[in-house]
């Protein structure tokens, strides 16, 4: 297998297949579009008007200025499959007037932006992808805020009758089209996370371009002799080491083992807390600190390194020990983890009694949830710490379920404070929790009812995916990288579209749940 993969990689590189990437996952020619006029739909909290030129049909719908005002279209489809929904609108205000889109009761777009069009006669069309069933469908378009929606002229449905969108493939294709391997970014954990997700898609599809892309990225940092110019003085810098394990496994090239071994050897002298937990970083500002993020940055790499290079006796003990130490400090009575712990109590955010950070930041908990599942998957069934880790995971699963947003199925940026009006649901952690719960049910780590929690999370995350005008995927509401802070700090973090934290977590989640 390694030799075959090497030949495929060489052939793909020689053919320069990375230069042109299709933007859409379904190339079939679309069926003729069908237009449905808004004035003929079922309207709640809105009126039909005709006082702004440029509309089609006999008028348009002016939404009431109220959250939940809505227009519901009845759409007929000859067969089940994908369709493009084109919403023609005008927004003469200077503010965005977002809409929620539900197809047959399922939320397919949440807070979808409908920005200003310059005037009430400046009609534009917003497109999104949805799946229709054969027969009669409902498409409900509701205002997401008290400002109401834009003026809505019509819904145009274009169906190609294809199978459900493979969102993993669509997202990988879109990202590869946006960035070459040399332009995607430096050696970092967000890029490493994304490319690990891309590798999972490669494992299913066997599209050699996906693996070639990963190899081209890694080869920017690993020379022909296996030298890698990284000091590995923080855990974040170790996460992309998973790609080194992968590339050794796929190609058999010793240079990837040498580069990965540098991380493994660095841990021999890496500083620890008194009970053995790896510091988040060796820098003065991170001394003696354990961040929940850190367990994902090093421990999945470790257990995969142990399996690939025959070092599992050490890596299984180290990885389970790290998760136990971190969990012992960070997990509290509600099952969730605080973002960080400071053994020295010197950090400004550290509680003088417990050493804990003040808040439950969602992605920190998401990192831990994925890491503990990855490690449990890898270590022997009889490992002495297995029962301890299962206890931590089961308590965490209960906390995750408790704080799931019932309206969207996602989780909030500060997980336990969803009732506060400025809190918001964050896409990367929602993907992480969804993956962890689904995989845990599959492996028998938690009760089977958590599969339903995961499905609600999955549908909630899918509602954050849409196709842009260029035919490429967009994943919204992803928190940028974050320090340890207070409630206000987390809530005010930038909410990005297509940030690699979210893209990687989405791919990991989608590869777990797409067939379930």
Short mmCIF file of C-alpha atoms in Angstrom, two decimals:
data_model
loop_
_atom_site.label_atom_id
_atom_site.label_comp_id
_atom_site.label_asym_id
_atom_site.label_seq_id
_atom_site.Cartn_x
_atom_site.Cartn_y
_atom_site.Cartn_z
CA UNK A 1 0.00 0.00 0.00
CA UNK A 2 2.80 2.44 0.82
CA UNK A 3 4.51 1.87 -2.51
CA UNK A 4 1.23 2.29 -4.43
CA UNK A 5 0.46 5.50 -2.58
CA UNK A 6 3.93 6.85 -3.35
CA UNK A 7 3.34 6.23 -7.06
CA UNK A 8 -0.03 7.94 -6.90
CA UNK A 9 1.51 10.93 -5.15
CA UNK A 10 4.26 11.21 -7.73
CA UNK A 11 1.79 10.98 -10.58
CA UNK A 12 -0.45 13.62 -9.05
CA UNK A 13 2.46 15.99 -8.49
CA UNK A 14 3.76 15.46 -12.02
CA UNK A 15 0.34 16.25 -13.43
CA UNK A 16 0.05 19.51 -11.47
CA UNK A 17 -3.46 18.56 -10.45
CA UNK A 18 -3.48 21.12 -7.64
CA UNK A 19 -3.72 24.08 -9.99
CA UNK A 20 -7.38 23.68 -10.84
CA UNK A 21 -9.98 22.43 -8.39
CA UNK A 22 -13.68 22.15 -9.12
CA UNK A 23 -15.77 24.38 -6.89
CA UNK A 24 -18.92 22.28 -6.76
CA UNK A 25 -19.47 18.72 -5.67
CA UNK A 26 -22.35 17.93 -8.04
CA UNK A 27 -21.60 18.68 -11.73
CA UNK A 28 -24.91 17.51 -13.20
CA UNK A 29 -26.73 20.04 -15.37
CA UNK A 30 -29.51 21.74 -13.37
CA UNK A 31 -33.17 21.36 -14.22
CA UNK A 32 -35.12 24.39 -15.49
CA UNK A 33 -35.72 26.87 -12.67
CA UNK A 34 -39.21 27.36 -11.24
CA UNK A 35 -40.15 30.71 -9.68
CA UNK A 36 -42.57 31.01 -6.76
CA UNK A 37 -43.86 34.53 -6.05
CA UNK A 38 -43.74 35.65 -2.43
CA UNK A 39 -47.16 37.33 -2.64
CA UNK A 40 -48.71 33.91 -3.42
CA UNK A 41 -47.10 32.19 -0.42
CA UNK A 42 -48.44 31.87 3.13
CA UNK A 43 -47.54 35.08 4.99
CA UNK A 44 -47.40 35.63 8.74
CA UNK A 45 -46.60 39.10 10.09
CA UNK A 46 -46.11 40.76 6.73
CA UNK A 47 -48.02 42.47 3.94
CA UNK A 48 -48.01 42.39 0.14
CA UNK A 49 -46.97 45.69 -1.43
CA UNK A 50 -46.12 46.96 -4.92
CA UNK A 51 -44.74 50.43 -4.26
CA UNK A 52 -41.11 49.72 -5.23
CA UNK A 53 -40.35 49.07 -8.89
CA UNK A 54 -38.51 46.06 -10.26
CA UNK A 55 -40.44 43.23 -8.63
CA UNK A 56 -41.73 40.20 -10.49
CA UNK A 57 -45.32 39.01 -10.39
CA UNK A 58 -47.87 41.33 -8.78
CA UNK A 59 -45.87 42.51 -5.77
CA UNK A 60 -43.53 41.57 -2.94
CA UNK A 61 -43.72 40.87 0.80
CA UNK A 62 -42.79 43.56 3.29
CA UNK A 63 -41.99 41.76 6.55
CA UNK A 64 -43.27 43.22 9.80
CA UNK A 65 -40.49 44.50 12.04
CA UNK A 66 -40.64 41.49 14.34
CA UNK A 67 -38.60 38.38 14.91
CA UNK A 68 -40.34 35.36 13.43
CA UNK A 69 -42.28 37.19 10.71
CA UNK A 70 -42.34 34.73 7.84
CA UNK A 71 -43.16 33.69 4.32
CA UNK A 72 -43.76 29.98 3.65
CA UNK A 73 -43.61 28.64 0.09
CA UNK A 74 -45.04 25.31 -1.05
CA UNK A 75 -42.60 23.75 -3.50
CA UNK A 76 -43.19 20.67 -5.65
CA UNK A 77 -40.28 18.42 -6.63
CA UNK A 78 -40.51 15.52 -9.08
CA UNK A 79 -37.76 13.63 -7.25
CA UNK A 80 -35.66 13.79 -4.13
CA UNK A 81 -32.32 15.55 -4.42
CA UNK A 82 -30.44 18.80 -4.21
CA UNK A 83 -31.89 22.12 -5.20
CA UNK A 84 -30.60 25.68 -5.31
CA UNK A 85 -32.95 28.11 -3.57
CA UNK A 86 -32.68 31.63 -4.93
CA UNK A 87 -34.32 34.30 -2.75
CA UNK A 88 -34.81 37.61 -4.60
CA UNK A 89 -34.83 40.54 -2.16
CA UNK A 90 -34.24 44.23 -1.66
CA UNK A 91 -32.97 45.93 1.48
CA UNK A 92 -33.06 49.71 1.38
CA UNK A 93 -31.76 50.12 4.92
CA UNK A 94 -28.09 50.30 5.89
CA UNK A 95 -28.30 47.25 8.18
CA UNK A 96 -28.24 43.50 7.58
CA UNK A 97 -31.65 41.85 7.92
CA UNK A 98 -30.87 38.16 8.46
CA UNK A 99 -33.30 35.33 7.75
CA UNK A 100 -33.65 31.75 8.97
CA UNK A 101 -34.49 29.20 6.27
CA UNK A 102 -36.29 25.95 7.06
CA UNK A 103 -37.06 23.23 4.52
CA UNK A 104 -39.73 20.76 5.65
CA UNK A 105 -39.24 22.00 9.18
CA UNK A 106 -35.45 21.49 9.22
CA UNK A 107 -33.24 24.53 9.73
CA UNK A 108 -30.94 24.71 6.68
CA UNK A 109 -29.64 28.27 7.13
CA UNK A 110 -29.44 30.19 10.37
CA UNK A 111 -29.02 33.98 10.50
CA UNK A 112 -28.33 34.03 6.76
CA UNK A 113 -27.19 37.55 5.88
CA UNK A 114 -29.35 39.76 3.67
CA UNK A 115 -27.29 42.97 3.56
CA UNK A 116 -28.23 46.34 2.15
CA UNK A 117 -28.86 46.46 -1.59
CA UNK A 118 -28.55 50.25 -1.70
CA UNK A 119 -32.24 50.98 -2.22
CA UNK A 120 -35.65 49.32 -2.12
CA UNK A 121 -35.49 48.93 -5.90
CA UNK A 122 -32.02 47.34 -5.83
CA UNK A 123 -33.18 43.75 -6.17
CA UNK A 124 -30.60 41.00 -5.66
CA UNK A 125 -30.69 37.19 -5.29
CA UNK A 126 -29.25 35.15 -2.43
CA UNK A 127 -28.62 31.47 -3.27
CA UNK A 128 -28.29 28.49 -0.94
CA UNK A 129 -28.33 24.73 -1.35
CA UNK A 130 -30.98 22.50 0.23
CA UNK A 131 -32.31 18.99 -0.14
CA UNK A 132 -35.88 18.47 -1.28
CA UNK A 133 -37.97 15.33 -0.99
CA UNK A 134 -40.07 13.97 -3.82
CA UNK A 135 -43.49 15.57 -3.79
CA UNK A 136 -44.59 18.58 -1.74
CA UNK A 137 -42.07 20.59 0.29
CA UNK A 138 -42.31 23.67 2.49
CA UNK A 139 -39.69 26.42 2.44
CA UNK A 140 -40.16 28.82 5.35
CA UNK A 141 -38.23 32.10 5.29
CA UNK A 142 -38.36 33.81 8.71
CA UNK A 143 -36.90 37.03 10.06
CA UNK A 144 -34.16 36.31 12.60
CA UNK A 145 -34.27 39.65 14.43
CA UNK A 146 -36.78 42.25 15.63
CA UNK A 147 -35.89 44.39 12.58
CA UNK A 148 -37.77 41.96 10.35
CA UNK A 149 -36.59 40.78 6.96
CA UNK A 150 -35.80 42.49 3.68
CA UNK A 151 -38.53 42.90 1.11
CA UNK A 152 -38.95 39.46 -0.46
CA UNK A 153 -39.92 39.20 -4.11
CA UNK A 154 -39.70 35.52 -4.99
CA UNK A 155 -38.15 32.11 -4.50
CA UNK A 156 -36.58 30.42 -7.54
CA UNK A 157 -35.92 26.69 -7.22
CA UNK A 158 -33.40 24.99 -9.48
CA UNK A 159 -33.07 21.24 -8.91
CA UNK A 160 -30.57 18.89 -10.50
CA UNK A 161 -31.98 15.70 -9.01
CA UNK A 162 -28.58 14.71 -7.69
CA UNK A 163 -27.90 12.89 -4.47
CA UNK A 164 -27.37 14.72 -1.20
CA UNK A 165 -24.40 17.08 -1.20
CA UNK A 166 -21.17 15.56 0.05
CA UNK A 167 -20.29 18.52 2.24
CA UNK A 168 -16.88 17.12 3.14
CA UNK A 169 -15.84 16.93 -0.50
CA UNK A 170 -17.42 20.31 -1.24
CA UNK A 171 -15.52 21.92 1.65
CA UNK A 172 -12.18 20.33 0.73
CA UNK A 173 -12.58 21.31 -2.91
CA UNK A 174 -13.51 24.85 -1.93
CA UNK A 175 -10.56 25.22 0.43
CA UNK A 176 -8.09 23.78 -2.06
CA UNK A 177 -9.42 26.24 -4.63
CA UNK A 178 -8.90 29.14 -2.24
CA UNK A 179 -5.39 28.20 -1.09
CA UNK A 180 -2.44 26.43 -2.63
CA UNK A 181 -0.32 24.28 -0.25
CA UNK A 182 2.24 27.10 -0.18
CA UNK A 183 -0.33 29.77 0.68
CA UNK A 184 -2.54 28.00 3.22
CA UNK A 185 -0.40 29.18 6.14
CA UNK A 186 2.59 28.27 8.27
CA UNK A 187 3.21 25.34 10.57
CA UNK A 188 0.28 25.74 12.95
CA UNK A 189 -2.40 23.80 14.73
CA UNK A 190 -5.40 25.36 12.87
CA UNK A 191 -3.95 24.37 9.49
CA UNK A 192 -2.90 21.01 10.94
CA UNK A 193 -6.44 20.44 12.20
CA UNK A 194 -7.93 21.27 8.82
CA UNK A 195 -5.50 19.03 6.93
CA UNK A 196 -6.16 16.16 9.32
CA UNK A 197 -9.84 16.55 8.42
CA UNK A 198 -8.89 16.57 4.74
CA UNK A 199 -7.00 13.31 5.30
CA UNK A 200 -10.16 11.70 6.68
CA UNK A 201 -11.93 12.67 3.47
CA UNK A 202 -9.03 11.20 1.48
CA UNK A 203 -9.37 7.92 3.38
CA UNK A 204 -12.99 7.64 2.26
CA UNK A 205 -12.77 8.99 -1.27
CA UNK A 206 -9.22 7.86 -2.21
CA UNK A 207 -8.82 11.08 -4.20
CA UNK A 208 -5.02 11.25 -4.51
CA UNK A 209 -5.11 15.04 -4.88
CA UNK A 210 -6.14 15.39 -1.25
CA UNK A 211 -3.13 13.47 0.04
CA UNK A 212 -0.80 15.17 -2.42
CA UNK A 213 -1.93 18.53 -1.08
CA UNK A 214 -1.15 17.48 2.51
CA UNK A 215 2.25 16.20 1.47
CA UNK A 216 3.06 19.42 -0.40
CA UNK A 217 2.20 21.42 2.73
CA UNK A 218 4.32 19.26 5.05
CA UNK A 219 7.27 19.25 2.67
CA UNK A 220 7.58 22.99 3.11
CA UNK A 221 8.80 22.27 6.65
CA UNK A 222 10.45 18.82 6.44
CA UNK A 223 13.54 18.52 4.27
CA UNK A 224 14.79 15.41 2.51
CA UNK A 225 16.74 14.30 5.59
CA UNK A 226 13.81 14.74 7.98
CA UNK A 227 14.95 17.99 9.55
CA UNK A 228 12.13 20.26 10.71
CA UNK A 229 12.80 23.80 11.84
CA UNK A 230 10.53 23.86 14.87
CA UNK A 231 11.54 24.14 18.53
CA UNK A 232 8.29 22.64 19.91
CA UNK A 233 8.28 24.86 22.97
CA UNK A 234 4.50 24.88 23.20
CA UNK A 235 1.84 22.22 22.77
CA UNK A 236 0.10 24.09 19.95
CA UNK A 237 3.13 23.59 17.71
CA UNK A 238 2.89 19.81 18.09
CA UNK A 239 -0.61 19.25 16.68
CA UNK A 240 0.42 19.33 13.02
CA UNK A 241 2.77 16.48 13.86
CA UNK A 242 -0.18 14.18 13.20
CA UNK A 243 0.47 14.85 9.50
CA UNK A 244 3.98 13.44 9.89
CA UNK A 245 2.61 10.17 11.26
CA UNK A 246 0.11 10.06 8.40
CA UNK A 247 2.69 10.72 5.69
CA UNK A 248 5.03 8.08 7.03
CA UNK A 249 2.17 5.60 7.03
CA UNK A 250 1.14 6.51 3.48
CA UNK A 251 4.58 6.80 1.85
CA UNK A 252 7.00 4.81 4.03
CA UNK A 253 9.52 7.68 3.82
CA UNK A 254 11.83 7.71 6.84
CA UNK A 255 12.16 11.47 6.87
CA UNK A 256 8.66 11.83 8.29
CA UNK A 257 9.56 9.50 11.16
CA UNK A 258 12.65 11.57 11.94
CA UNK A 259 10.61 14.78 12.00
CA UNK A 260 7.89 13.22 14.18
CA UNK A 261 10.53 11.82 16.53
CA UNK A 262 11.68 15.36 17.27
CA UNK A 263 8.31 16.03 18.91
CA UNK A 264 8.42 12.72 20.78
CA UNK A 265 11.93 13.44 22.08
CA UNK A 266 11.04 17.01 23.04
CA UNK A 267 8.54 15.63 25.54
CA UNK A 268 11.39 13.99 27.48
CA UNK A 269 12.46 17.40 28.78
CA UNK A 270 9.24 19.36 28.35
CA UNK A 271 8.19 21.10 31.62
CA UNK A 272 5.34 19.70 33.70
CA UNK A 273 3.24 20.51 36.71
CA UNK A 274 3.99 18.70 39.96
CA UNK A 275 1.50 15.95 39.03
CA UNK A 276 2.91 15.52 35.53
CA UNK A 277 0.73 17.67 33.28
CA UNK A 278 2.47 19.28 30.31
CA UNK A 279 2.56 23.06 30.54
CA UNK A 280 0.69 24.73 27.73
CA UNK A 281 3.88 26.57 26.77
CA UNK A 282 7.38 27.13 28.11
CA UNK A 283 7.01 30.92 27.79
CA UNK A 284 6.95 32.99 30.98
CA UNK A 285 3.33 33.99 30.41
CA UNK A 286 2.21 30.32 30.30
CA UNK A 287 4.40 28.82 33.04
CA UNK A 288 2.70 26.18 35.20
CA UNK A 289 -0.55 26.41 33.21
CA UNK A 290 -2.73 23.62 31.84
CA UNK A 291 -5.17 24.64 29.09
CA UNK A 292 -7.87 22.22 28.02
CA UNK A 293 -6.85 23.00 24.42
CA UNK A 294 -3.47 21.39 25.00
CA UNK A 295 -4.64 17.81 25.38
CA UNK A 296 -5.70 17.75 21.72
CA UNK A 297 -2.49 19.37 20.56
CA UNK A 298 -0.27 16.55 21.76
CA UNK A 299 -2.15 13.40 22.82
CA UNK A 300 -3.77 12.26 19.55
CA UNK A 301 -0.35 12.76 17.95
CA UNK A 302 1.22 10.66 20.70
CA UNK A 303 -1.04 7.61 20.42
CA UNK A 304 -0.81 7.67 16.63
CA UNK A 305 2.98 7.99 16.86
CA UNK A 306 3.07 5.00 19.19
CA UNK A 307 1.05 2.88 16.80
CA UNK A 308 3.04 3.89 13.72
CA UNK A 309 6.49 3.55 15.24
CA UNK A 310 6.09 0.81 17.85
CA UNK A 311 6.19 3.08 20.91
CA UNK A 312 2.72 2.42 22.31
CA UNK A 313 3.92 1.32 25.74
CA UNK A 314 5.06 4.88 26.42
CA UNK A 315 2.49 6.81 24.39
CA UNK A 316 -0.57 5.05 25.83
CA UNK A 317 0.58 5.70 29.38
CA UNK A 318 1.55 9.30 28.68
CA UNK A 319 -1.61 10.22 26.80
CA UNK A 320 -4.01 8.66 29.30
CA UNK A 321 -2.05 10.21 32.15
CA UNK A 322 -2.23 13.67 30.60
CA UNK A 323 -5.99 13.43 30.09
CA UNK A 324 -6.45 12.26 33.67
CA UNK A 325 -4.34 15.09 35.11
CA UNK A 326 -6.01 17.74 32.99
CA UNK A 327 -9.48 16.34 33.69
CA UNK A 328 -8.77 16.14 37.41
CA UNK A 329 -7.95 19.83 37.54
CA UNK A 330 -10.37 21.29 34.98
CA UNK A 331 -13.62 19.31 35.25
CA UNK A 332 -16.14 20.68 37.76
CA UNK A 333 -19.45 19.50 39.17
CA UNK A 334 -21.56 20.34 36.10
CA UNK A 335 -19.44 18.01 33.97
CA UNK A 336 -17.86 20.78 31.93
CA UNK A 337 -14.22 21.86 32.03
CA UNK A 338 -12.92 25.30 32.85
CA UNK A 339 -10.67 26.68 30.14
CA UNK A 340 -7.45 26.54 32.13
CA UNK A 341 -5.68 25.86 35.45
CA UNK A 342 -2.65 27.70 36.86
CA UNK A 343 -0.66 25.69 39.37
CA UNK A 344 1.23 28.80 40.50
CA UNK A 345 -1.93 30.95 40.89
CA UNK A 346 0.04 33.82 39.34
CA UNK A 347 -2.06 34.36 36.20
CA UNK A 348 -4.49 37.29 36.34
CA UNK A 349 -7.39 34.99 35.49
CA UNK A 350 -6.52 32.33 38.08
CA UNK A 351 -8.80 31.80 41.07
CA UNK A 352 -6.55 32.14 44.14
CA UNK A 353 -8.06 29.02 45.76
CA UNK A 354 -8.63 26.65 42.84
CA UNK A 355 -6.24 28.02 40.22
CA UNK A 356 -9.06 27.76 37.65
CA UNK A 357 -10.05 30.16 34.90
CA UNK A 358 -13.47 31.75 35.36
CA UNK A 359 -15.38 30.43 32.33
CA UNK A 360 -16.35 27.36 30.33
CA UNK A 361 -15.11 28.33 26.86
CA UNK A 362 -16.72 26.05 24.32
CA UNK A 363 -13.78 25.21 22.03
CA UNK A 364 -11.46 24.43 24.94
CA UNK A 365 -13.99 21.83 26.06
CA UNK A 366 -14.38 20.67 22.46
CA UNK A 367 -10.63 20.02 22.18
CA UNK A 368 -10.74 17.91 25.33
CA UNK A 369 -13.82 15.98 24.18
CA UNK A 370 -12.21 15.01 20.88
CA UNK A 371 -8.87 14.16 22.49
CA UNK A 372 -10.31 11.80 25.09
CA UNK A 373 -12.28 9.94 22.41
CA UNK A 374 -9.21 9.68 20.14
CA UNK A 375 -7.10 8.31 22.99
CA UNK A 376 -9.73 5.83 24.16
CA UNK A 377 -9.98 4.59 20.58
CA UNK A 378 -6.23 3.98 20.48
CA UNK A 379 -5.22 2.50 23.84
CA UNK A 380 -5.68 -1.17 24.77
CA UNK A 381 -9.02 -2.23 26.20
CA UNK A 382 -7.33 -3.34 29.42
CA UNK A 383 -5.35 -0.18 30.04
CA UNK A 384 -5.37 0.66 33.78
CA UNK A 385 -6.52 4.25 33.22
CA UNK A 386 -9.36 3.35 30.85
CA UNK A 387 -12.09 3.31 33.51
CA UNK A 388 -10.93 6.69 34.81
CA UNK A 389 -11.08 8.24 31.35
CA UNK A 390 -14.51 6.74 30.69
CA UNK A 391 -15.74 8.33 33.91
CA UNK A 392 -14.45 11.73 32.83
CA UNK A 393 -16.02 11.35 29.39
CA UNK A 394 -19.40 10.21 30.68
CA UNK A 395 -19.59 13.13 33.11
CA UNK A 396 -18.58 15.49 30.31
CA UNK A 397 -21.22 14.07 27.95
CA UNK A 398 -23.93 14.79 30.51
CA UNK A 399 -22.72 18.39 30.82
CA UNK A 400 -22.62 18.83 27.06
CA UNK A 401 -26.17 17.53 26.73
CA UNK A 402 -27.43 19.80 29.52
CA UNK A 403 -26.21 22.97 27.84
CA UNK A 404 -27.16 22.23 24.22
CA UNK A 405 -29.21 25.09 22.76
CA UNK A 406 -32.71 23.65 22.20
CA UNK A 407 -33.45 26.16 19.44
CA UNK A 408 -30.47 25.46 17.17
CA UNK A 409 -28.89 22.23 18.43
CA UNK A 410 -25.54 24.02 18.74
CA UNK A 411 -23.58 25.15 21.79
CA UNK A 412 -22.77 28.61 23.06
CA UNK A 413 -19.39 30.37 23.07
CA UNK A 414 -19.57 30.40 26.88
CA UNK A 415 -21.28 27.06 27.25
CA UNK A 416 -23.24 27.41 30.47
CA UNK A 417 -24.51 30.97 29.92
CA UNK A 418 -26.73 30.59 26.89
CA UNK A 419 -29.49 32.63 28.54
CA UNK A 420 -27.43 35.82 28.31
CA UNK A 421 -28.54 37.90 25.34
CA UNK A 422 -25.06 38.63 23.97
CA UNK A 423 -23.91 34.99 23.97
CA UNK A 424 -23.83 33.21 20.61
CA UNK A 425 -23.63 29.68 19.25
CA UNK A 426 -20.18 28.80 17.94
CA UNK A 427 -19.65 26.43 15.02
CA UNK A 428 -16.28 24.79 15.73
CA UNK A 429 -17.09 23.61 19.25
CA UNK A 430 -20.54 22.48 18.12
CA UNK A 431 -18.82 20.30 15.52
CA UNK A 432 -16.40 18.96 18.12
CA UNK A 433 -19.12 18.07 20.64
CA UNK A 434 -21.20 16.46 17.90
CA UNK A 435 -18.27 14.30 16.78
CA UNK A 436 -17.33 13.30 20.31
CA UNK A 437 -20.86 12.25 21.29
CA UNK A 438 -21.51 10.35 18.08
CA UNK A 439 -18.21 8.49 18.18
CA UNK A 440 -18.65 7.73 21.88
CA UNK A 441 -22.03 6.14 21.23
CA UNK A 442 -20.60 4.14 18.34
CA UNK A 443 -17.78 2.84 20.55
CA UNK A 444 -20.00 2.16 23.56
CA UNK A 445 -18.33 4.77 25.77
CA UNK A 446 -21.62 6.54 26.62
CA UNK A 447 -25.33 5.75 26.65
CA UNK A 448 -27.04 5.32 23.27
CA UNK A 449 -29.40 8.28 23.80
CA UNK A 450 -26.51 10.68 23.12
CA UNK A 451 -26.83 9.77 19.44
CA UNK A 452 -29.94 11.96 19.35
CA UNK A 453 -28.03 14.83 20.98
CA UNK A 454 -25.35 14.43 18.31
CA UNK A 455 -27.94 14.43 15.50
CA UNK A 456 -29.41 17.69 16.78
CA UNK A 457 -25.91 19.14 16.89
CA UNK A 458 -25.19 17.89 13.37
CA UNK A 459 -28.26 19.54 11.90
CA UNK A 460 -27.40 22.73 13.76
CA UNK A 461 -23.91 22.86 12.28
CA UNK A 462 -25.15 22.05 8.78
CA UNK A 463 -27.35 25.14 9.05
CA UNK A 464 -24.14 27.19 9.15
CA UNK A 465 -22.99 25.89 5.74
CA UNK A 466 -23.99 27.66 2.55
CA UNK A 467 -22.75 28.08 -1.01
CA UNK A 468 -21.42 31.47 -2.02
CA UNK A 469 -21.91 33.13 -5.38
CA UNK A 470 -18.68 31.47 -6.54
CA UNK A 471 -20.13 28.02 -5.87
CA UNK A 472 -17.80 27.40 -2.93
CA UNK A 473 -18.80 26.50 0.59
CA UNK A 474 -18.90 29.01 3.43
CA UNK A 475 -18.95 27.98 7.10
CA UNK A 476 -19.88 30.82 9.43
CA UNK A 477 -19.71 31.87 13.10
CA UNK A 478 -16.30 30.42 13.98
CA UNK A 479 -14.45 31.98 16.90
CA UNK A 480 -10.90 33.08 16.17
CA UNK A 481 -8.04 31.79 18.32
CA UNK A 482 -8.47 32.73 21.93
CA UNK A 483 -6.50 33.34 25.12
CA UNK A 484 -7.88 32.71 28.60
CA UNK A 485 -10.24 35.46 29.72
CA UNK A 486 -13.52 36.50 31.25
CA UNK A 487 -17.06 36.31 29.85
CA UNK A 488 -16.83 39.59 27.96
CA UNK A 489 -13.55 38.59 26.36
CA UNK A 490 -14.97 35.38 24.87
CA UNK A 491 -18.22 36.95 23.72
CA UNK A 492 -16.40 39.71 21.87
CA UNK A 493 -14.07 37.44 19.92
CA UNK A 494 -14.36 37.86 16.16
CA UNK A 495 -16.79 35.51 14.42
CA UNK A 496 -15.12 34.41 11.21
CA UNK A 497 -16.23 32.59 8.08
CA UNK A 498 -14.08 29.63 6.90
CA UNK A 499 -11.62 29.87 9.79
CA UNK A 500 -9.54 26.69 9.86
CA UNK A 501 -10.62 25.88 13.44
CA UNK A 502 -14.14 25.45 12.10
CA UNK A 503 -13.28 23.82 8.77
CA UNK A 504 -11.19 21.12 10.41
CA UNK A 505 -13.72 20.41 13.14
CA UNK A 506 -16.50 20.27 10.55
CA UNK A 507 -14.69 17.69 8.43
CA UNK A 508 -13.96 15.50 11.46
CA UNK A 509 -17.62 15.71 12.49
CA UNK A 510 -19.02 15.21 9.00
CA UNK A 511 -16.91 12.14 8.29
CA UNK A 512 -18.28 10.64 11.50
CA UNK A 513 -21.96 11.53 10.98
CA UNK A 514 -22.60 11.84 7.23
CA UNK A 515 -23.74 8.21 6.88
CA UNK A 516 -25.57 7.97 10.21
#
